[in-house]
Amino acid sequence: MSQGVRSGPLVFTSGQGPLDPATGEMPADLAAQARQVLANVEAVVAAAGGDRRSITRCTCYLADPAHFAEFNRVYREFFADCTPLPARTTVVARLVREGVLVEVDAVAVVG
């Protein structure tokens, strides 16, 4: 499975979960998971030559609709230096791995 695929100037990331790639650990709380997920998305985009300002669209999956406000806060903090914020769709879904509260995939424009 690819973490991301580049097609011309576009990078399409796979859904990124909250595992720290260095340790394999997963934070327990939503805010920490959201930060890790967004960092993982950014790392895939960076490997293709972009950065967080290259991200144009995100699809965000939350396990619990009660987490929306907190996720939105973390999302805005993460993209604070990006104007405009990436377009976003947020979906409430049953996520595959036990304990995962959030997952994000993205589209970025690089080069």
Coordinates of N, CA, C and O in Angstrom, one line a residue:
M1 N 0.8 -1.2 0.0 CA 0.0 0.0 0.0 C 0.9 1.2 0.0 O 1.9 1.3 0.7
S2 N 0.5 2.2 -0.8 CA 1.3 3.5 -0.9 C 0.7 4.5 0.2 O -0.5 4.6 0.4
Q3 N 1.7 5.2 0.8 CA 1.3 6.2 1.7 C 0.8 7.5 1.0 O 0.0 8.3 1.5
G4 N 1.3 7.6 -0.3 CA 0.8 8.7 -1.1 C 1.2 8.4 -2.5 O 2.2 7.6 -2.8
V5 N 0.5 8.9 -3.5 CA 0.8 8.7 -4.9 C 0.8 10.1 -5.6 O -0.1 10.9 -5.3
R6 N 1.8 10.3 -6.4 CA 1.9 11.6 -7.1 C 1.4 11.4 -8.5 O 1.8 10.4 -9.2
S7 N 0.6 12.3 -9.0 CA 0.1 12.2 -10.4 C 0.3 13.7 -10.9 O -0.5 14.5 -10.5
G8 N 1.3 13.9 -11.7 CA 1.6 15.3 -12.1 C 1.9 16.1 -10.9 O 2.7 15.7 -10.1
P9 N 1.3 17.3 -10.8 CA 1.6 18.1 -9.6 C 0.7 17.7 -8.4 O 0.9 18.4 -7.4
L10 N -0.1 16.7 -8.5 CA -1.0 16.4 -7.4 C -0.4 15.2 -6.6 O 0.1 14.2 -7.2
V11 N -0.6 15.3 -5.3 CA -0.2 14.2 -4.4 C -1.5 13.8 -3.6 O -2.2 14.7 -3.1
F12 N -1.8 12.5 -3.7 CA -3.0 12.0 -3.0 C -2.5 11.1 -1.9 O -1.8 10.1 -2.2
T13 N -2.7 11.5 -0.7 CA -2.3 10.6 0.5 C -3.3 9.6 0.8 O -4.5 9.7 0.5
S14 N -2.8 8.5 1.3 CA -3.7 7.5 1.9 C -4.2 8.0 3.2 O -3.6 9.0 3.7
G15 N -5.2 7.4 3.7 CA -5.7 7.8 5.0 C -4.6 7.6 6.0 O -4.0 6.5 6.1
Q16 N -4.3 8.6 6.8 CA -3.3 8.6 7.8 C -3.9 8.5 9.2 O -4.7 9.3 9.5
G17 N -3.4 7.5 9.9 CA -3.9 7.3 11.3 C -2.9 8.0 12.3 O -2.0 8.6 11.9
P18 N -3.2 7.8 13.5 CA -2.5 8.5 14.6 C -1.3 7.7 15.1 O -0.8 8.0 16.2
L19 N -0.7 6.8 14.4 CA 0.5 6.1 14.9 C 1.7 7.0 14.6 O 1.9 7.5 13.5
D20 N 2.6 7.1 15.6 CA 3.9 7.8 15.5 C 4.7 6.8 14.7 O 5.0 5.7 15.1
P21 N 5.2 7.3 13.5 CA 6.0 6.4 12.7 C 7.3 5.9 13.3 O 7.9 4.9 13.0
A22 N 7.9 6.7 14.2 CA 9.1 6.4 14.8 C 9.0 5.3 15.9 O 9.8 4.5 16.1
T23 N 7.9 5.4 16.7 CA 7.7 4.5 17.8 C 6.6 3.5 17.7 O 6.6 2.5 18.4
G24 N 5.7 3.7 16.8 CA 4.5 2.9 16.6 C 3.5 3.1 17.7 O 2.5 2.4 17.7
E25 N 3.7 4.1 18.5 CA 2.7 4.4 19.6 C 1.6 5.2 19.1 O 1.7 6.0 18.1
M26 N 0.4 5.1 19.7 CA -0.8 5.8 19.4 C -1.3 6.6 20.6 O -1.5 6.0 21.6
P27 N -1.4 7.9 20.5 CA -1.9 8.7 21.6 C -3.3 8.3 21.9 O -4.0 7.8 21.1
A28 N -3.7 8.5 23.2 CA -5.1 8.1 23.6 C -6.1 9.1 23.4 O -7.3 8.8 23.1
D29 N -5.8 10.4 23.5 CA -6.8 11.4 23.4 C -6.9 12.0 22.0 O -6.0 11.9 21.2
L30 N -8.1 12.6 21.7 CA -8.4 13.1 20.4 C -7.4 14.2 19.9 O -6.9 14.1 18.8
A31 N -7.1 15.1 20.7 CA -6.2 16.2 20.3 C -4.9 15.7 19.9 O -4.3 16.1 18.8
A32 N -4.3 14.9 20.7 CA -3.0 14.3 20.4 C -3.0 13.4 19.1 O -2.1 13.5 18.3
Q33 N -4.1 12.6 19.0 CA -4.3 11.8 17.8 C -4.4 12.7 16.5 O -3.8 12.5 15.5
A34 N -5.2 13.8 16.6 CA -5.3 14.7 15.5 C -4.0 15.3 15.1 O -3.7 15.4 13.9
R35 N -3.2 15.8 16.1 CA -1.9 16.4 15.8 C -1.0 15.4 15.1 O -0.3 15.7 14.1
Q36 N -1.0 14.1 15.5 CA -0.2 13.1 14.9 C -0.6 12.7 13.5 O 0.2 12.6 12.6
V37 N -1.9 12.6 13.3 CA -2.5 12.4 12.0 C -2.1 13.5 11.0 O -1.6 13.2 9.9
L38 N -2.3 14.7 11.4 CA -1.9 15.8 10.5 C -0.4 15.9 10.2 O 0.0 16.2 9.1
A39 N 0.4 15.6 11.2 CA 1.8 15.5 11.0 C 2.2 14.4 10.1 O 3.1 14.5 9.2
N40 N 1.5 13.2 10.1 CA 1.7 12.1 9.2 C 1.3 12.5 7.8 O 2.0 12.2 6.8
V41 N 0.2 13.2 7.6 CA -0.2 13.7 6.3 C 0.9 14.6 5.8 O 1.3 14.5 4.6
E42 N 1.3 15.6 6.6 CA 2.4 16.5 6.2 C 3.6 15.8 5.8 O 4.3 16.2 4.8
A43 N 4.0 14.7 6.5 CA 5.2 14.0 6.1 C 5.1 13.3 4.8 O 6.1 13.3 4.0
V44 N 4.0 12.8 4.4 CA 3.8 12.2 3.1 C 3.9 13.2 2.0 O 4.5 13.0 1.0
V45 N 3.3 14.4 2.3 CA 3.3 15.5 1.3 C 4.8 16.0 1.2 O 5.3 16.2 0.1
A46 N 5.5 16.1 2.3 CA 6.9 16.5 2.3 C 7.8 15.6 1.5 O 8.7 16.0 0.8
A47 N 7.5 14.3 1.6 CA 8.3 13.3 0.9 C 8.1 13.4 -0.7 O 9.0 13.1 -1.4
A48 N 7.0 14.1 -1.1 CA 6.8 14.3 -2.5 C 7.2 15.7 -2.9 O 7.0 16.2 -4.0
G49 N 7.8 16.5 -2.0 CA 8.3 17.8 -2.3 C 7.5 19.0 -1.9 O 7.8 20.1 -2.2
G50 N 6.4 18.7 -1.1 CA 5.6 19.8 -0.6 C 5.7 20.1 0.8 O 6.6 19.6 1.5
D51 N 4.8 20.9 1.4 CA 4.6 21.1 2.8 C 3.2 21.4 3.1 O 2.3 21.2 2.2
R52 N 2.9 21.7 4.3 CA 1.5 21.9 4.7 C 0.7 22.9 3.9 O -0.5 22.8 3.7
R53 N 1.5 23.9 3.4 CA 0.8 25.0 2.5 C 0.5 24.4 1.1 O -0.3 25.0 0.4
S54 N 1.0 23.2 0.8 CA 0.7 22.6 -0.5 C -0.6 21.8 -0.4 O -1.2 21.4 -1.4
I55 N -1.1 21.6 0.8 CA -2.3 20.8 1.0 C -3.6 21.6 0.6 O -3.7 22.7 1.2
T56 N -4.4 21.1 -0.3 CA -5.5 21.9 -0.8 C -6.8 21.3 -0.4 O -7.8 22.0 -0.3
R57 N -6.9 20.0 0.0 CA -8.1 19.4 0.4 C -7.8 18.3 1.4 O -6.9 17.5 1.2
C58 N -8.7 18.1 2.4 CA -8.6 17.1 3.3 C -10.0 16.4 3.5 O -11.0 17.1 3.5
T59 N -10.0 15.1 3.7 CA -11.2 14.4 4.1 C -10.8 13.9 5.5 O -9.8 13.2 5.7
C60 N -11.6 14.2 6.5 CA -11.3 13.9 7.9 C -12.4 13.0 8.4 O -13.6 13.2 8.2
Y61 N -12.0 11.9 9.0 CA -12.9 10.9 9.5 C -12.8 10.9 11.0 O -11.7 10.7 11.6
L62 N -13.9 11.1 11.7 CA -14.0 11.1 13.1 C -14.8 9.9 13.6 O -15.9 9.6 13.0
A63 N -14.4 9.3 14.6 CA -15.1 8.1 15.2 C -16.3 8.6 16.0 O -17.3 7.8 16.2
D64 N -16.3 9.8 16.5 CA -17.4 10.3 17.4 C -17.7 11.7 17.0 O -16.8 12.6 17.0
P65 N -19.0 12.0 16.7 CA -19.3 13.4 16.3 C -19.1 14.4 17.5 O -18.9 15.6 17.2
A66 N -19.0 13.9 18.7 CA -18.7 14.8 19.8 C -17.3 15.4 19.8 O -17.0 16.4 20.5
H67 N -16.4 14.8 18.9 CA -15.1 15.3 18.8 C -14.9 16.4 17.8 O -13.8 16.9 17.6
F68 N -16.0 16.8 17.1 CA -15.9 17.7 16.0 C -15.2 19.0 16.4 O -14.3 19.5 15.8
A69 N -15.7 19.6 17.5 CA -15.2 21.0 17.9 C -13.7 20.9 18.3 O -13.0 21.8 17.9
E70 N -13.3 19.9 19.0 CA -11.9 19.7 19.4 C -11.1 19.5 18.2 O -10.0 20.1 18.0
F71 N -11.5 18.6 17.3 CA -10.8 18.4 16.0 C -10.6 19.7 15.2 O -9.6 20.0 14.7
N72 N -11.7 20.4 15.1 CA -11.7 21.7 14.4 C -10.7 22.6 14.9 O -9.9 23.3 14.2
R73 N -10.5 22.7 16.2 CA -9.6 23.6 16.9 C -8.1 23.1 16.5 O -7.3 24.0 16.1
V74 N -7.9 21.9 16.6 CA -6.5 21.3 16.2 C -6.2 21.6 14.8 O -5.1 22.0 14.4
Y75 N -7.2 21.3 13.9 CA -7.1 21.5 12.5 C -6.7 23.0 12.2 O -5.8 23.3 11.4
R76 N -7.4 23.9 12.8 CA -7.1 25.3 12.5 C -5.8 25.7 13.1 O -5.1 26.5 12.4
E77 N -5.4 25.2 14.2 CA -4.0 25.5 14.7 C -2.9 24.9 13.8 O -2.0 25.6 13.5
F78 N -3.1 23.7 13.3 CA -2.2 23.1 12.4 C -2.0 23.9 11.1 O -0.9 24.1 10.6
F79 N -3.1 24.4 10.6 CA -3.1 25.1 9.3 C -3.1 26.6 9.5 O -3.5 27.4 8.6
A80 N -2.7 27.1 10.7 CA -2.8 28.5 11.0 C -2.0 29.4 10.0 O -2.4 30.5 9.8
D81 N -0.9 28.9 9.4 CA -0.1 29.7 8.5 C -0.6 29.5 7.0 O 0.1 29.9 6.1
C82 N -1.7 28.9 6.8 CA -2.2 28.6 5.5 C -3.5 29.4 5.2 O -4.5 29.3 6.0
T83 N -3.4 30.2 4.2 CA -4.6 31.0 3.8 C -4.8 30.8 2.3 O -3.9 31.1 1.5
P84 N -6.0 30.3 1.9 CA -7.0 29.9 2.8 C -6.7 28.5 3.4 O -5.8 27.8 3.0
L85 N -7.5 28.1 4.4 CA -7.4 26.8 4.9 C -7.8 25.8 3.8 O -8.5 26.1 2.9
P86 N -7.2 24.6 3.8 CA -7.6 23.6 2.8 C -9.1 23.3 2.9 O -9.7 23.4 3.9
A87 N -9.7 23.1 1.7 CA -11.1 22.6 1.6 C -11.2 21.3 2.5 O -10.2 20.6 2.5
R88 N -12.3 21.1 3.1 CA -12.4 20.0 4.0 C -13.8 19.4 4.0 O -14.8 20.1 3.9
T89 N -13.8 18.1 4.1 CA -15.1 17.3 4.3 C -14.8 16.5 5.6 O -13.7 15.9 5.7
T90 N -15.7 16.6 6.5 CA -15.6 15.8 7.8 C -16.7 14.8 7.8 O -17.9 15.1 7.6
V91 N -16.4 13.5 8.0 CA -17.3 12.4 8.0 C -17.2 11.7 9.4 O -16.1 11.5 9.9
V92 N -18.3 11.3 9.9 CA -18.3 10.4 11.1 C -18.4 9.0 10.6 O -19.3 8.7 9.8
A93 N -17.4 8.2 11.0 CA -17.3 6.8 10.5 C -16.8 5.9 11.6 O -16.1 6.3 12.5
R94 N -17.1 4.6 11.4 CA -16.5 3.6 12.3 C -15.1 3.3 11.7 O -15.0 2.8 10.6
L95 N -14.1 3.7 12.4 CA -12.7 3.5 11.9 C -12.2 2.1 12.2 O -12.7 1.5 13.2
V96 N -11.4 1.6 11.4 CA -11.0 0.1 11.4 C -10.3 -0.3 12.6 O -10.6 -1.3 13.2
R97 N -9.3 0.4 13.0 CA -8.4 0.0 14.1 C -9.0 0.4 15.5 O -9.4 1.6 15.7
E98 N -9.0 -0.4 16.4 CA -9.4 -0.2 17.8 C -8.7 1.0 18.4 O -7.4 1.0 18.3
G99 N -9.4 2.0 18.9 CA -8.7 3.1 19.6 C -8.4 4.3 18.7 O -8.1 5.4 19.2
V100 N -8.6 4.1 17.4 CA -8.4 5.3 16.5 C -9.6 6.2 16.5 O -10.7 5.7 16.3
L101 N -9.4 7.4 16.8 CA -10.4 8.4 16.9 C -10.5 9.3 15.7 O -11.6 9.9 15.5
V102 N -9.5 9.4 14.9 CA -9.4 10.3 13.7 C -8.5 9.7 12.7 O -7.5 9.1 13.0
E103 N -8.8 10.0 11.4 CA -8.0 9.6 10.3 C -8.2 10.7 9.2 O -9.3 11.3 9.2
V104 N -7.2 11.0 8.5 CA -7.3 12.1 7.5 C -6.5 11.6 6.2 O -5.4 11.1 6.3
D105 N -7.2 11.9 5.1 CA -6.4 11.8 3.8 C -6.5 13.2 3.1 O -7.3 14.0 3.5
A106 N -5.6 13.4 2.2 CA -5.4 14.8 1.7 C -5.0 14.7 0.2 O -4.5 13.7 -0.3
V107 N -5.2 15.9 -0.4 CA -4.7 16.2 -1.8 C -3.8 17.4 -1.7 O -4.2 18.4 -1.0
A108 N -2.7 17.3 -2.3 CA -1.7 18.5 -2.3 C -1.3 18.8 -3.7 O -1.3 17.9 -4.5
V109 N -0.9 20.0 -3.9 CA -0.3 20.4 -5.2 C 1.1 20.8 -4.9 O 1.4 21.6 -4.1
V110 N 2.0 20.0 -5.6 CA 3.5 20.3 -5.4 C 4.1 20.5 -6.8 O 3.6 19.9 -7.8
G111 N 5.2 21.2 -6.8 CA 6.0 21.4 -8.1 C 5.1 21.8 -9.2 O 4.9 21.6 -10.2

